[in-house]
Amino acid sequence: MDFPIKPLITLLAIVNPIGVIPFFIHFTRNFSLAQRAKTIRVAAFTAFVVIATSALAGLKVLQFFGISLASFEVGGGLLLLISAMHMLNAQPAESSGQDVDDGASRADSGASIAVVPLTIPLLTGPASISTVVIYAEKARHFWELGVLVIYGLVIGLATWVALSAAGRIGRFMGQTGINVMTRLMGLILAAIAVEVMADGLIKLFPALGH
C-alpha cells in the first residue's frame, strides 16, 4: 500500500501553495486586510472540500460513467505529468495564462477570486482530483479513506498558512527561490506520474508486467 506517506507527498507537490504566492500577491494587491483574510479562509476551505469530496465520492462518479480505474490511472497519470511539466517551467501545476488573466480581471473588478481561479484550478484541479480518486481506490479500509480526508484538511491548513504569510515568504524566498522549489516539486511529481501511468498500463495490458 502507498499509505500513509505517498498520497500526502503527491498532493503537496501538486497543490504547492508556496508556488501560488506570487499570483495571490498580484491578485490581492488592491484588497483590504479584511478582504485578503476572507479570500485566504475561503481558498483554504475550498481546497479541503475539493479533496475530501474527491476521496469520498470520486469512485462513485467513475462507476456511474462506467470508467475503469486502469483507464483512469493512465489518464490521471498523464494529467500529473502535464502538471509536472508546468511546474518544471516554474508555473502552478494546473494553471494557464488565461486563468491568471481572468483572476487579475476578477480581482480588479472587485469579484471574489478565492474559489476561481485561486483554488480551482491554481491550487486544486483535475490532477489533484485524479490523484485523490486513484488513492481512494487503493484504500482497503475505511480508516484509509479517513486519512485522505485528513490530508485534505492538511492541504487546507498548508494553504491558509502559506497565503497568510505570503508577504513574508515572498520577501524571504524571492521569485527565484519560489521557482526553484516549484521545479523541485515538479520533478518529484513527474516521477510519481510515471508510476501511476505504469500501474494503469499494466492493468490494461498485463503482458507489460512480464
Coordinates of C-alpha atoms in Angstrom, one line a residue:
M1 CA 0.0 0.0 0.0
D2 CA 1.1 3.6 -0.7
F3 CA -0.4 4.8 2.6
P4 CA 0.2 6.8 4.6
I5 CA 3.0 8.9 3.1
K6 CA 2.8 8.9 -0.7
P7 CA -0.7 10.5 -1.1
L8 CA 0.3 13.4 1.1
I9 CA 3.6 13.9 -0.8
T10 CA 1.8 13.8 -4.1
L11 CA -0.9 16.3 -3.0
L12 CA 1.6 18.7 -1.5
A13 CA 3.6 18.6 -4.8
I14 CA 0.6 19.3 -6.9
V15 CA -1.1 21.9 -4.8
N16 CA 2.2 23.6 -3.9
P17 CA 0.7 26.6 -2.1
I18 CA 4.0 28.4 -1.9
G19 CA 4.2 28.4 -5.7
V20 CA 0.9 30.2 -5.9
I21 CA 2.1 33.1 -3.6
P22 CA 3.2 35.4 -6.5
F23 CA -0.2 35.1 -8.1
F24 CA -2.0 35.6 -4.7
I25 CA 0.0 38.8 -4.1
H26 CA -0.8 40.0 -7.6
F27 CA -4.5 39.3 -7.4
T28 CA -4.9 40.8 -3.9
R29 CA -2.7 43.9 -4.3
N30 CA -5.7 46.2 -4.0
F31 CA -7.5 44.3 -1.3
S32 CA -8.0 45.5 2.2
L33 CA -6.7 43.3 5.1
A34 CA -10.2 42.0 5.7
Q35 CA -10.8 41.1 2.1
R36 CA -7.4 39.4 1.9
A37 CA -8.1 37.4 5.1
K38 CA -11.5 36.3 3.8
T39 CA -10.0 35.2 0.5
I40 CA -7.5 33.1 2.3
R41 CA -10.1 31.4 4.5
V42 CA -12.4 30.6 1.6
A43 CA -9.5 29.3 -0.6
A44 CA -8.2 27.1 2.2
F45 CA -11.7 25.7 3.0
T46 CA -12.5 25.1 -0.7
A47 CA -9.2 23.2 -1.2
F48 CA -10.2 20.9 1.7
V49 CA -13.7 20.4 0.3
V50 CA -12.4 19.5 -3.1
I51 CA -10.0 16.9 -1.8
A52 CA -12.4 15.4 0.8
T53 CA -15.3 15.2 -1.7
S54 CA -13.0 13.5 -4.3
A55 CA -11.9 10.9 -1.7
L56 CA -15.5 10.1 -0.6
A57 CA -17.4 10.4 -3.9
G58 CA -14.9 10.2 -6.7
L59 CA -15.1 6.4 -7.2
K60 CA -18.9 6.6 -7.3
V61 CA -18.6 9.1 -10.2
L62 CA -16.3 6.7 -12.1
Q63 CA -18.8 3.8 -11.5
F64 CA -21.7 6.0 -12.7
F65 CA -19.9 6.7 -16.0
G66 CA -18.6 3.1 -16.3
I67 CA -14.9 4.2 -16.4
S68 CA -12.4 1.6 -15.3
L69 CA -9.8 2.5 -12.8
A70 CA -7.0 1.3 -15.0
S71 CA -8.0 3.8 -17.7
F72 CA -8.4 6.5 -15.1
E73 CA -4.9 5.8 -13.8
V74 CA -3.4 6.2 -17.2
G75 CA -5.4 9.4 -17.8
G76 CA -4.7 10.7 -14.3
G77 CA -1.0 9.9 -14.6
L78 CA -0.9 11.8 -17.9
L79 CA -2.5 14.8 -16.1
L80 CA 0.0 14.6 -13.4
L81 CA 2.8 14.5 -15.9
I82 CA 1.4 17.6 -17.7
S83 CA 1.2 19.3 -14.3
A84 CA 4.8 18.3 -13.6
M85 CA 5.9 19.9 -16.9
H86 CA 4.1 23.1 -15.9
M87 CA 6.0 23.1 -12.5
L88 CA 9.3 22.4 -14.2
N89 CA 8.7 25.6 -16.0
A90 CA 8.1 27.3 -12.7
Q91 CA 4.3 27.6 -13.2
P92 CA 1.5 26.5 -10.9
A93 CA 0.7 22.8 -11.6
E94 CA -2.8 23.4 -13.0
S95 CA -2.9 26.9 -14.4
S96 CA -2.8 28.5 -17.8
G97 CA -2.1 32.1 -18.8
Q98 CA -5.8 32.6 -19.3
D99 CA -6.5 31.6 -15.7
V100 CA -4.1 34.2 -14.4
D101 CA -5.5 36.9 -16.7
D102 CA -9.1 36.0 -15.6
G103 CA -8.1 36.1 -12.0
A104 CA -6.5 39.5 -12.4
S105 CA -9.6 40.8 -14.1
R106 CA -11.9 39.4 -11.4
A107 CA -9.8 40.9 -8.7
D108 CA -9.7 44.3 -10.4
S109 CA -13.4 44.3 -10.7
G110 CA -13.9 43.5 -7.1
A111 CA -15.2 39.9 -7.6
S112 CA -14.1 37.1 -5.4
I113 CA -11.0 35.2 -6.6
A114 CA -10.9 32.8 -3.7
V115 CA -12.6 29.8 -5.4
V116 CA -12.0 30.7 -9.1
P117 CA -9.2 30.8 -10.1
L118 CA -7.2 30.7 -6.8
T119 CA -8.4 27.4 -5.6
I120 CA -9.7 26.0 -8.8
P121 CA -7.6 25.5 -10.9
L122 CA -4.4 27.2 -9.4
L123 CA -4.4 25.1 -6.2
T124 CA -6.7 22.1 -6.9
G125 CA -7.9 21.0 -10.3
P126 CA -8.2 17.8 -12.4
A127 CA -4.7 16.5 -11.5
S128 CA -5.4 16.9 -7.7
I129 CA -8.8 15.3 -8.0
S130 CA -7.5 12.4 -10.1
T131 CA -4.7 11.7 -7.6
V132 CA -7.2 11.5 -4.7
V133 CA -9.6 9.2 -6.6
I134 CA -6.7 6.9 -7.5
Y135 CA -5.5 6.6 -3.9
A136 CA -9.1 6.2 -2.7
E137 CA -9.5 3.1 -4.9
K138 CA -6.3 1.7 -3.3
A139 CA -7.8 2.1 0.1
R140 CA -8.8 -1.3 1.6
H141 CA -10.1 0.0 4.9
F142 CA -12.4 2.8 5.9
W143 CA -9.7 4.5 8.0
E144 CA -7.6 4.9 4.9
L145 CA -10.4 7.0 3.3
G146 CA -10.4 8.9 6.5
V147 CA -6.7 9.5 6.1
L148 CA -7.3 11.0 2.7
V149 CA -9.9 13.4 4.1
I150 CA -7.5 14.4 6.9
Y151 CA -4.9 15.0 4.1
G152 CA -7.5 17.4 2.6
L153 CA -7.5 19.2 6.0
V154 CA -3.7 19.3 6.0
I155 CA -3.7 20.8 2.5
G156 CA -6.3 23.4 3.6
L157 CA -4.2 24.3 6.6
A158 CA -1.0 24.5 4.5
T159 CA -2.8 26.8 2.1
W160 CA -4.0 29.0 4.9
V161 CA -0.5 29.2 6.4
A162 CA 1.2 29.9 3.1
L163 CA -1.2 32.6 1.9
S164 CA -1.4 34.2 5.4
A165 CA 2.4 34.5 5.3
A166 CA 2.6 35.3 1.6
G167 CA 4.3 38.7 2.0
R168 CA 7.0 37.4 4.4
I169 CA 7.6 34.2 2.3
G170 CA 7.8 36.3 -0.9
R171 CA 10.4 38.6 0.6
F172 CA 12.4 35.8 2.1
M173 CA 12.5 33.4 -0.8
G174 CA 12.1 35.8 -3.7
Q175 CA 10.8 34.8 -7.1
T176 CA 14.0 32.8 -7.7
G177 CA 13.6 30.7 -4.5
I178 CA 9.9 30.0 -5.2
N179 CA 10.8 29.0 -8.8
V180 CA 13.5 26.6 -7.6
M181 CA 11.1 25.0 -5.1
T182 CA 8.3 24.7 -7.7
R183 CA 10.7 23.0 -10.1
L184 CA 11.9 20.5 -7.4
M185 CA 8.3 19.6 -6.6
G186 CA 7.6 19.2 -10.3
L187 CA 10.5 16.7 -10.6
I188 CA 9.0 14.7 -7.7
L189 CA 5.6 14.8 -9.3
A190 CA 6.9 13.7 -12.6
A191 CA 8.4 10.5 -11.0
I192 CA 5.1 9.8 -9.3
A193 CA 3.1 10.4 -12.5
V194 CA 5.2 7.7 -14.3
E195 CA 4.5 5.2 -11.5
V196 CA 0.7 5.9 -11.7
M197 CA 0.7 5.6 -15.5
A198 CA 2.8 2.4 -15.4
D199 CA 0.4 0.8 -12.9
G200 CA -2.6 1.6 -15.1
L201 CA -0.9 0.4 -18.3
I202 CA 0.0 -3.0 -16.6
K203 CA -3.7 -3.4 -15.6
L204 CA -4.8 -2.7 -19.1
F205 CA -2.1 -4.7 -20.7
P206 CA -1.0 -7.5 -18.3
A207 CA 1.7 -8.7 -20.7
L208 CA 3.7 -5.5 -20.0
G209 CA 4.3 -6.7 -16.5
H210 CA 6.2 -9.8 -17.6

